[in-house]
Amino acid sequence: MSEPLLRVRDLSVTFPVRGREGWPWARPRPLRAVRDVSFDLAAGESLGIVGESGSGKTTLARALIGTVPAAAGEARWQGEDLLRMPPAARHRHRRDIQMVFQDPLAALDPRMTAGEIIAEPLLVHEPRLARREVRARVAQMMERVGLLPNQVNRYPHEFSGGQCQRINIARALVVRPRLVVCDEPVSALDVSVQAQVINLLGDLGRDLGLALIFIAHDLAVVKHICDRILVFYLGRAMELGAARDVVREPRHPYTRALVAAAPIPDPAIERGRRTAVLEGDLPSPLAPPSGCVFRTRCPIARPSCAAAIPPMQDFGGGHLAACPHTGQAGHGEAPG
């Protein structure tokens, strides 16, 4: 098998947090936002990362692009460890790894026009490019993402939310990257616009051969656009597998709860089905449960779950889940 485009192994991110009392002189405690996460990403593949708010999805993405320091592990980009590179070496790879942020308007400089925003990465990474070529590349990318040529001199406040996100996508793609990290790119948009942006990202990924890391809450959205899904809970990976397998036959109890919580478009089926609700509150990341971090809310938890962190088990076809008791006690297929 060929070497993956991105190989992540045991990646961890830790933040120092002041003591429980909140006093500035209190000794900081470690908040382990991401713990021992591993996955591979092939060229042209799309990986969806799902989980509750605060589970560490965005922190993982920011560690990969270098805006958050990693505490441990490695992220090998074509054989080179991004986490150990000096700033000058890391700069060479920035054009290859771009990011689309969650809030489309906040990610744009209000003092710059759409054309200037999209052209900025070209001026940084290809400073010797002629102005005529820059304008041509910007116009070509605007057309590619569904923006009109006469909008090149408009400012961000003159665009709708969906159009602002298209500008963000154009800015990320204009330098022809190999990987684009999308941090909940449709969560701030109207439902009617979400489908347009999702379809746009899917089409661009297929047409340009891009690898995508797509972060979202909605399993249905991730299943539509991604080849594989990584399920996150409290900074740890719970399940990883082909999108179809994870949604249709989830192996981890947490994934089953996420699938069960997703609404079904058919009102008759939705009214008639029983939805299992997770009990208990999400634990604090400052004091996560011992062993399996999901055990305090797990319907099939056992005393042994508190003793050790369960490793990922392969259920065939690259479908991994961190639960030794899955499929037991009557828990097999996905609810609904």
Short mmCIF file of C-alpha atoms in Angstrom, two decimals:
data_model
loop_
_atom_site.label_atom_id
_atom_site.label_comp_id
_atom_site.label_asym_id
_atom_site.label_seq_id
_atom_site.Cartn_x
_atom_site.Cartn_y
_atom_site.Cartn_z
CA MET A 1 0.00 0.00 0.00
CA SER A 2 1.18 3.55 -0.75
CA GLU A 3 2.15 5.93 2.01
CA PRO A 4 -0.85 7.97 3.26
CA LEU A 5 -0.87 11.71 2.66
CA LEU A 6 -1.28 12.33 6.41
CA ARG A 7 -0.44 9.84 9.16
CA VAL A 8 -1.44 10.87 12.71
CA ARG A 9 -0.21 8.80 15.64
CA ASP A 10 -1.03 9.28 19.35
CA LEU A 11 -1.66 13.01 18.92
CA SER A 12 -2.39 14.81 22.19
CA VAL A 13 -3.09 18.47 22.97
CA THR A 14 -2.96 19.84 26.53
CA PHE A 15 -3.81 23.30 27.84
CA PRO A 16 -2.78 24.65 31.26
CA VAL A 17 -5.86 25.84 33.18
CA ARG A 18 -5.81 27.82 36.40
CA GLY A 19 -6.91 26.13 39.62
CA ARG A 20 -10.47 25.41 40.64
CA GLU A 21 -10.73 28.61 42.61
CA GLY A 22 -9.87 30.68 39.55
CA TRP A 23 -7.26 32.78 41.35
CA PRO A 24 -4.36 33.93 39.16
CA TRP A 25 -1.76 32.50 41.59
CA ALA A 26 -3.36 29.06 41.73
CA ARG A 27 -1.34 26.21 40.26
CA PRO A 28 -2.47 25.42 36.69
CA ARG A 29 -3.95 22.03 35.95
CA PRO A 30 -3.67 20.21 32.62
CA LEU A 31 -6.76 20.10 30.43
CA ARG A 32 -6.24 17.25 27.98
CA ALA A 33 -8.34 18.40 25.05
CA VAL A 34 -7.13 15.67 22.68
CA ARG A 35 -5.64 12.37 23.85
CA ASP A 36 -3.80 9.73 21.82
CA VAL A 37 -5.67 10.13 18.53
CA SER A 38 -4.47 8.11 15.52
CA PHE A 39 -5.69 7.92 11.92
CA ASP A 40 -4.47 7.89 8.32
CA LEU A 41 -5.71 10.06 5.46
CA ALA A 42 -5.05 9.12 1.85
CA ALA A 43 -4.77 11.56 -1.04
CA GLY A 44 -8.22 12.48 -2.32
CA GLU A 45 -9.97 10.93 0.70
CA SER A 46 -12.48 12.75 2.90
CA LEU A 47 -12.61 12.13 6.66
CA GLY A 48 -15.49 13.37 8.79
CA ILE A 49 -14.96 14.10 12.49
CA VAL A 50 -18.13 14.16 14.61
CA GLY A 51 -18.90 14.56 18.29
CA GLU A 52 -20.50 16.80 20.87
CA SER A 53 -19.41 20.39 21.42
CA GLY A 54 -16.25 20.48 23.49
CA SER A 55 -15.11 17.01 22.44
CA GLY A 56 -11.87 18.31 20.90
CA LYS A 57 -12.68 18.23 17.18
CA THR A 58 -11.57 21.78 16.41
CA THR A 59 -8.54 21.49 18.70
CA LEU A 60 -7.40 18.46 16.71
CA ALA A 61 -7.79 20.38 13.46
CA ARG A 62 -5.91 23.41 14.75
CA ALA A 63 -3.07 21.20 15.98
CA LEU A 64 -2.75 19.76 12.48
CA ILE A 65 -2.52 23.17 10.82
CA GLY A 66 -0.16 24.50 13.49
CA THR A 67 -2.22 27.16 15.29
CA VAL A 68 -2.33 25.07 18.50
CA PRO A 69 0.79 23.30 19.83
CA ALA A 70 0.62 19.55 20.29
CA ALA A 71 1.81 18.05 23.57
CA ALA A 72 2.72 14.62 22.18
CA GLY A 73 2.43 12.37 19.16
CA GLU A 74 3.24 12.94 15.52
CA ALA A 75 1.49 14.08 12.35
CA ARG A 76 3.49 12.96 9.33
CA TRP A 77 2.76 14.83 6.12
CA GLN A 78 4.26 12.83 3.26
CA GLY A 79 6.76 11.37 5.71
CA GLU A 80 7.70 14.63 7.51
CA ASP A 81 6.47 15.30 11.04
CA LEU A 82 4.56 18.59 11.00
CA LEU A 83 4.61 18.84 14.79
CA ARG A 84 8.42 18.86 15.00
CA MET A 85 9.15 21.25 12.13
CA PRO A 86 10.72 24.65 12.75
CA PRO A 87 8.59 27.62 11.60
CA ALA A 88 10.49 28.12 8.35
CA ALA A 89 10.03 24.49 7.32
CA ARG A 90 6.39 24.54 8.38
CA HIS A 91 5.77 27.57 6.16
CA ARG A 92 6.63 25.52 3.08
CA HIS A 93 3.71 23.21 3.80
CA ARG A 94 1.11 25.85 4.64
CA ARG A 95 -0.03 26.17 1.05
CA ASP A 96 -0.62 22.40 0.95
CA ILE A 97 -2.86 22.42 4.07
CA GLN A 98 -5.59 25.07 4.14
CA MET A 99 -8.54 25.62 6.47
CA VAL A 100 -12.14 26.81 6.09
CA PHE A 101 -13.36 28.29 9.38
CA GLN A 102 -16.72 28.00 11.11
CA ASP A 103 -17.91 31.63 11.11
CA PRO A 104 -17.79 32.78 7.48
CA LEU A 105 -18.01 36.53 8.14
CA ALA A 106 -15.62 36.63 11.11
CA ALA A 107 -12.97 34.82 9.04
CA LEU A 108 -12.87 37.65 6.48
CA ASP A 109 -11.08 40.99 6.86
CA PRO A 110 -13.82 43.67 6.61
CA ARG A 111 -11.31 46.16 5.13
CA MET A 112 -10.46 43.96 2.14
CA THR A 113 -12.51 43.26 -0.95
CA ALA A 114 -13.42 39.72 -2.01
CA GLY A 115 -10.76 39.82 -4.72
CA GLU A 116 -8.07 40.96 -2.28
CA ILE A 117 -9.04 38.28 0.24
CA ILE A 118 -8.87 35.48 -2.32
CA ALA A 119 -5.62 36.82 -3.78
CA GLU A 120 -3.82 37.15 -0.43
CA PRO A 121 -2.60 33.51 -0.24
CA LEU A 122 -1.18 33.84 -3.76
CA LEU A 123 0.78 36.95 -2.75
CA VAL A 124 2.17 35.10 0.28
CA HIS A 125 3.05 31.76 -1.31
CA GLU A 126 3.74 32.84 -4.90
CA PRO A 127 5.14 36.38 -4.56
CA ARG A 128 6.72 36.32 -8.04
CA LEU A 129 3.40 35.69 -9.76
CA ALA A 130 2.47 38.49 -12.18
CA ARG A 131 -0.51 40.64 -11.27
CA ARG A 132 -2.33 39.61 -14.42
CA GLU A 133 -1.93 35.95 -13.46
CA VAL A 134 -3.14 36.68 -9.92
CA ARG A 135 -6.29 38.36 -11.25
CA ALA A 136 -6.88 35.46 -13.63
CA ARG A 137 -6.50 32.86 -10.85
CA VAL A 138 -8.84 34.83 -8.58
CA ALA A 139 -11.49 35.19 -11.30
CA GLN A 140 -11.23 31.48 -12.15
CA MET A 141 -11.64 30.42 -8.51
CA MET A 142 -14.55 32.81 -7.93
CA GLU A 143 -16.35 31.28 -10.88
CA ARG A 144 -15.51 27.80 -9.60
CA VAL A 145 -17.18 28.41 -6.23
CA GLY A 146 -20.24 30.14 -7.70
CA LEU A 147 -19.37 33.83 -7.27
CA LEU A 148 -19.88 36.37 -10.04
CA PRO A 149 -16.95 38.30 -11.59
CA ASN A 150 -18.59 41.65 -10.83
CA GLN A 151 -18.44 40.84 -7.09
CA VAL A 152 -14.65 40.98 -6.99
CA ASN A 153 -14.57 44.54 -5.57
CA ARG A 154 -17.30 44.07 -2.96
CA TYR A 155 -16.60 43.97 0.77
CA PRO A 156 -17.62 41.11 3.11
CA HIS A 157 -20.57 42.97 4.62
CA GLU A 158 -22.12 43.18 1.13
CA PHE A 159 -22.37 39.37 0.87
CA SER A 160 -24.74 36.86 2.42
CA GLY A 161 -23.49 34.18 4.83
CA GLY A 162 -23.38 31.56 2.11
CA GLN A 163 -21.47 33.87 -0.22
CA CYS A 164 -18.96 34.71 2.54
CA GLN A 165 -18.33 31.01 3.02
CA ARG A 166 -17.77 30.65 -0.72
CA ILE A 167 -15.13 33.38 -0.45
CA ASN A 168 -13.49 31.43 2.38
CA ILE A 169 -13.50 28.28 0.25
CA ALA A 170 -12.07 30.16 -2.73
CA ARG A 171 -9.31 31.64 -0.56
CA ALA A 172 -8.40 28.16 0.69
CA LEU A 173 -8.36 26.59 -2.78
CA VAL A 174 -6.68 29.33 -4.81
CA VAL A 175 -3.17 28.07 -3.90
CA ARG A 176 -4.15 24.55 -5.00
CA PRO A 177 -3.69 22.74 -1.68
CA ARG A 178 -3.70 18.99 -1.21
CA LEU A 179 -5.65 18.98 2.08
CA VAL A 180 -8.46 21.28 3.22
CA VAL A 181 -9.67 21.22 6.84
CA CYS A 182 -13.30 22.34 7.12
CA ASP A 183 -14.25 23.32 10.68
CA GLU A 184 -18.05 23.11 10.77
CA PRO A 185 -18.30 25.18 7.58
CA VAL A 186 -22.12 25.11 7.43
CA SER A 187 -23.14 25.41 11.10
CA ALA A 188 -23.54 29.22 10.90
CA LEU A 189 -25.57 29.11 7.67
CA ASP A 190 -29.28 28.80 6.96
CA VAL A 191 -30.52 25.30 6.23
CA SER A 192 -31.34 26.26 2.64
CA VAL A 193 -27.72 27.37 2.09
CA GLN A 194 -26.08 24.45 3.89
CA ALA A 195 -26.86 21.97 1.12
CA GLN A 196 -25.35 24.30 -1.51
CA VAL A 197 -22.05 24.66 0.40
CA ILE A 198 -21.90 20.92 1.20
CA ASN A 199 -22.46 19.97 -2.43
CA LEU A 200 -19.88 22.56 -3.49
CA LEU A 201 -17.24 21.09 -1.17
CA GLY A 202 -18.05 17.57 -2.34
CA ASP A 203 -17.81 18.52 -6.01
CA LEU A 204 -14.57 20.45 -5.55
CA GLY A 205 -13.05 17.58 -3.57
CA ARG A 206 -13.81 15.11 -6.35
CA ASP A 207 -12.87 17.42 -9.23
CA LEU A 208 -9.60 18.68 -7.75
CA GLY A 209 -8.54 15.46 -6.00
CA LEU A 210 -8.48 17.15 -2.60
CA ALA A 211 -8.21 15.38 0.72
CA LEU A 212 -10.80 16.77 3.17
CA ILE A 213 -11.12 16.74 6.94
CA PHE A 214 -14.73 17.74 7.58
CA ILE A 215 -15.75 18.62 11.15
CA ALA A 216 -19.48 18.67 11.95
CA HIS A 217 -22.16 17.75 14.47
CA ASP A 218 -24.60 16.34 11.93
CA LEU A 219 -23.97 12.71 11.04
CA ALA A 220 -26.21 12.98 7.98
CA VAL A 221 -24.07 15.81 6.58
CA VAL A 222 -20.84 13.91 7.24
CA LYS A 223 -22.20 10.71 5.70
CA HIS A 224 -23.15 12.63 2.55
CA ILE A 225 -19.73 14.15 1.91
CA CYS A 226 -17.16 11.87 3.61
CA ASP A 227 -15.60 8.49 2.85
CA ARG A 228 -14.85 7.69 6.48
CA ILE A 229 -16.02 8.95 9.89
CA LEU A 230 -14.05 9.45 13.12
CA VAL A 231 -16.26 9.73 16.24
CA PHE A 232 -14.91 11.88 19.08
CA TYR A 233 -15.91 11.99 22.76
CA LEU A 234 -14.11 13.99 25.45
CA GLY A 235 -10.91 14.22 23.45
CA ARG A 236 -10.69 10.54 22.53
CA ALA A 237 -11.51 8.59 19.38
CA MET A 238 -14.43 6.24 19.96
CA GLU A 239 -14.95 4.80 16.49
CA LEU A 240 -13.45 4.99 13.02
CA GLY A 241 -14.66 3.40 9.81
CA ALA A 242 -16.29 3.80 6.44
CA ALA A 243 -19.10 6.37 6.61
CA ARG A 244 -21.74 3.86 5.54
CA ASP A 245 -20.62 1.28 8.13
CA VAL A 246 -20.42 3.77 11.01
CA VAL A 247 -23.93 5.12 10.35
CA ARG A 248 -25.66 1.84 9.46
CA GLU A 249 -23.89 -0.46 11.90
CA PRO A 250 -22.26 1.59 14.68
CA ARG A 251 -20.13 -0.44 17.04
CA HIS A 252 -19.56 1.96 19.93
CA PRO A 253 -22.45 2.81 22.30
CA TYR A 254 -21.73 6.52 21.90
CA THR A 255 -21.95 6.29 18.13
CA ARG A 256 -25.24 4.42 18.50
CA ALA A 257 -26.55 7.28 20.62
CA LEU A 258 -25.51 9.82 17.97
CA VAL A 259 -27.20 7.81 15.22
CA ALA A 260 -30.35 7.41 17.31
CA ALA A 261 -30.49 11.15 18.00
CA ALA A 262 -30.41 12.05 14.30
CA PRO A 263 -33.95 12.80 13.01
CA ILE A 264 -35.44 10.72 10.20
CA PRO A 265 -36.90 12.76 7.28
CA ASP A 266 -40.05 10.60 7.15
CA PRO A 267 -42.51 12.01 9.76
CA ALA A 268 -44.41 8.73 10.10
CA ILE A 269 -41.25 6.78 10.95
CA GLU A 270 -39.92 9.57 13.17
CA ARG A 271 -43.10 9.66 15.28
CA GLY A 272 -43.19 5.90 15.72
CA ARG A 273 -39.63 5.16 16.70
CA ARG A 274 -38.23 5.08 20.23
CA THR A 275 -35.11 7.11 20.86
CA ALA A 276 -32.73 6.16 23.64
CA VAL A 277 -31.50 9.26 25.47
CA LEU A 278 -28.08 9.30 27.08
CA GLU A 279 -28.28 9.69 30.84
CA GLY A 280 -25.99 11.85 32.93
CA ASP A 281 -23.98 14.95 32.11
CA LEU A 282 -20.87 15.32 30.01
CA PRO A 283 -17.88 14.97 32.40
CA SER A 284 -15.44 17.82 32.84
CA PRO A 285 -12.33 17.50 30.65
CA LEU A 286 -10.34 18.63 33.69
CA ALA A 287 -11.38 15.47 35.54
CA PRO A 288 -12.33 12.82 32.97
CA PRO A 289 -13.47 9.38 34.17
CA SER A 290 -10.84 6.70 34.57
CA GLY A 291 -10.63 3.97 31.97
CA CYS A 292 -13.22 4.51 29.23
CA VAL A 293 -14.23 8.19 29.32
CA PHE A 294 -17.75 7.27 28.13
CA ARG A 295 -18.45 4.74 30.90
CA THR A 296 -20.36 7.20 33.14
CA ARG A 297 -23.07 7.53 30.45
CA CYS A 298 -22.75 4.16 28.75
CA PRO A 299 -25.79 1.83 28.83
CA ILE A 300 -23.58 -1.30 28.73
CA ALA A 301 -20.80 -0.14 31.08
CA ARG A 302 -19.23 -2.72 33.39
CA PRO A 303 -16.89 -2.41 36.38
CA SER A 304 -13.96 -3.41 34.19
CA CYS A 305 -14.52 -0.30 32.04
CA ALA A 306 -13.05 1.85 34.83
CA ALA A 307 -9.83 -0.15 35.06
CA ALA A 308 -8.15 0.58 31.73
CA ILE A 309 -8.54 2.66 28.58
CA PRO A 310 -9.99 0.32 25.94
CA PRO A 311 -7.89 0.08 22.76
CA MET A 312 -9.35 0.30 19.28
CA GLN A 313 -10.56 -3.10 18.06
CA ASP A 314 -10.88 -4.00 14.38
CA PHE A 315 -14.30 -5.39 13.45
CA GLY A 316 -13.31 -5.95 9.85
CA GLY A 317 -12.90 -3.75 6.82
CA GLY A 318 -11.03 -1.08 8.78
CA HIS A 319 -14.03 -0.51 11.11
CA LEU A 320 -12.52 0.26 14.54
CA ALA A 321 -14.22 0.89 17.88
CA ALA A 322 -12.86 1.45 21.39
CA CYS A 323 -15.29 -0.85 23.24
CA PRO A 324 -14.60 -4.46 24.29
CA HIS A 325 -18.26 -5.11 25.13
CA THR A 326 -19.91 -3.88 21.94
CA GLY A 327 -22.38 -6.32 20.41
CA GLN A 328 -23.09 -7.87 23.82
CA ALA A 329 -26.14 -7.62 26.05
CA GLY A 330 -28.46 -7.28 23.10
CA HIS A 331 -26.70 -4.28 21.62
CA GLY A 332 -25.92 -5.01 18.01
CA GLU A 333 -27.51 -3.08 15.18
CA ALA A 334 -28.07 0.64 15.15
CA PRO A 335 -31.30 1.90 16.73
CA GLY A 336 -34.02 2.94 14.36
#
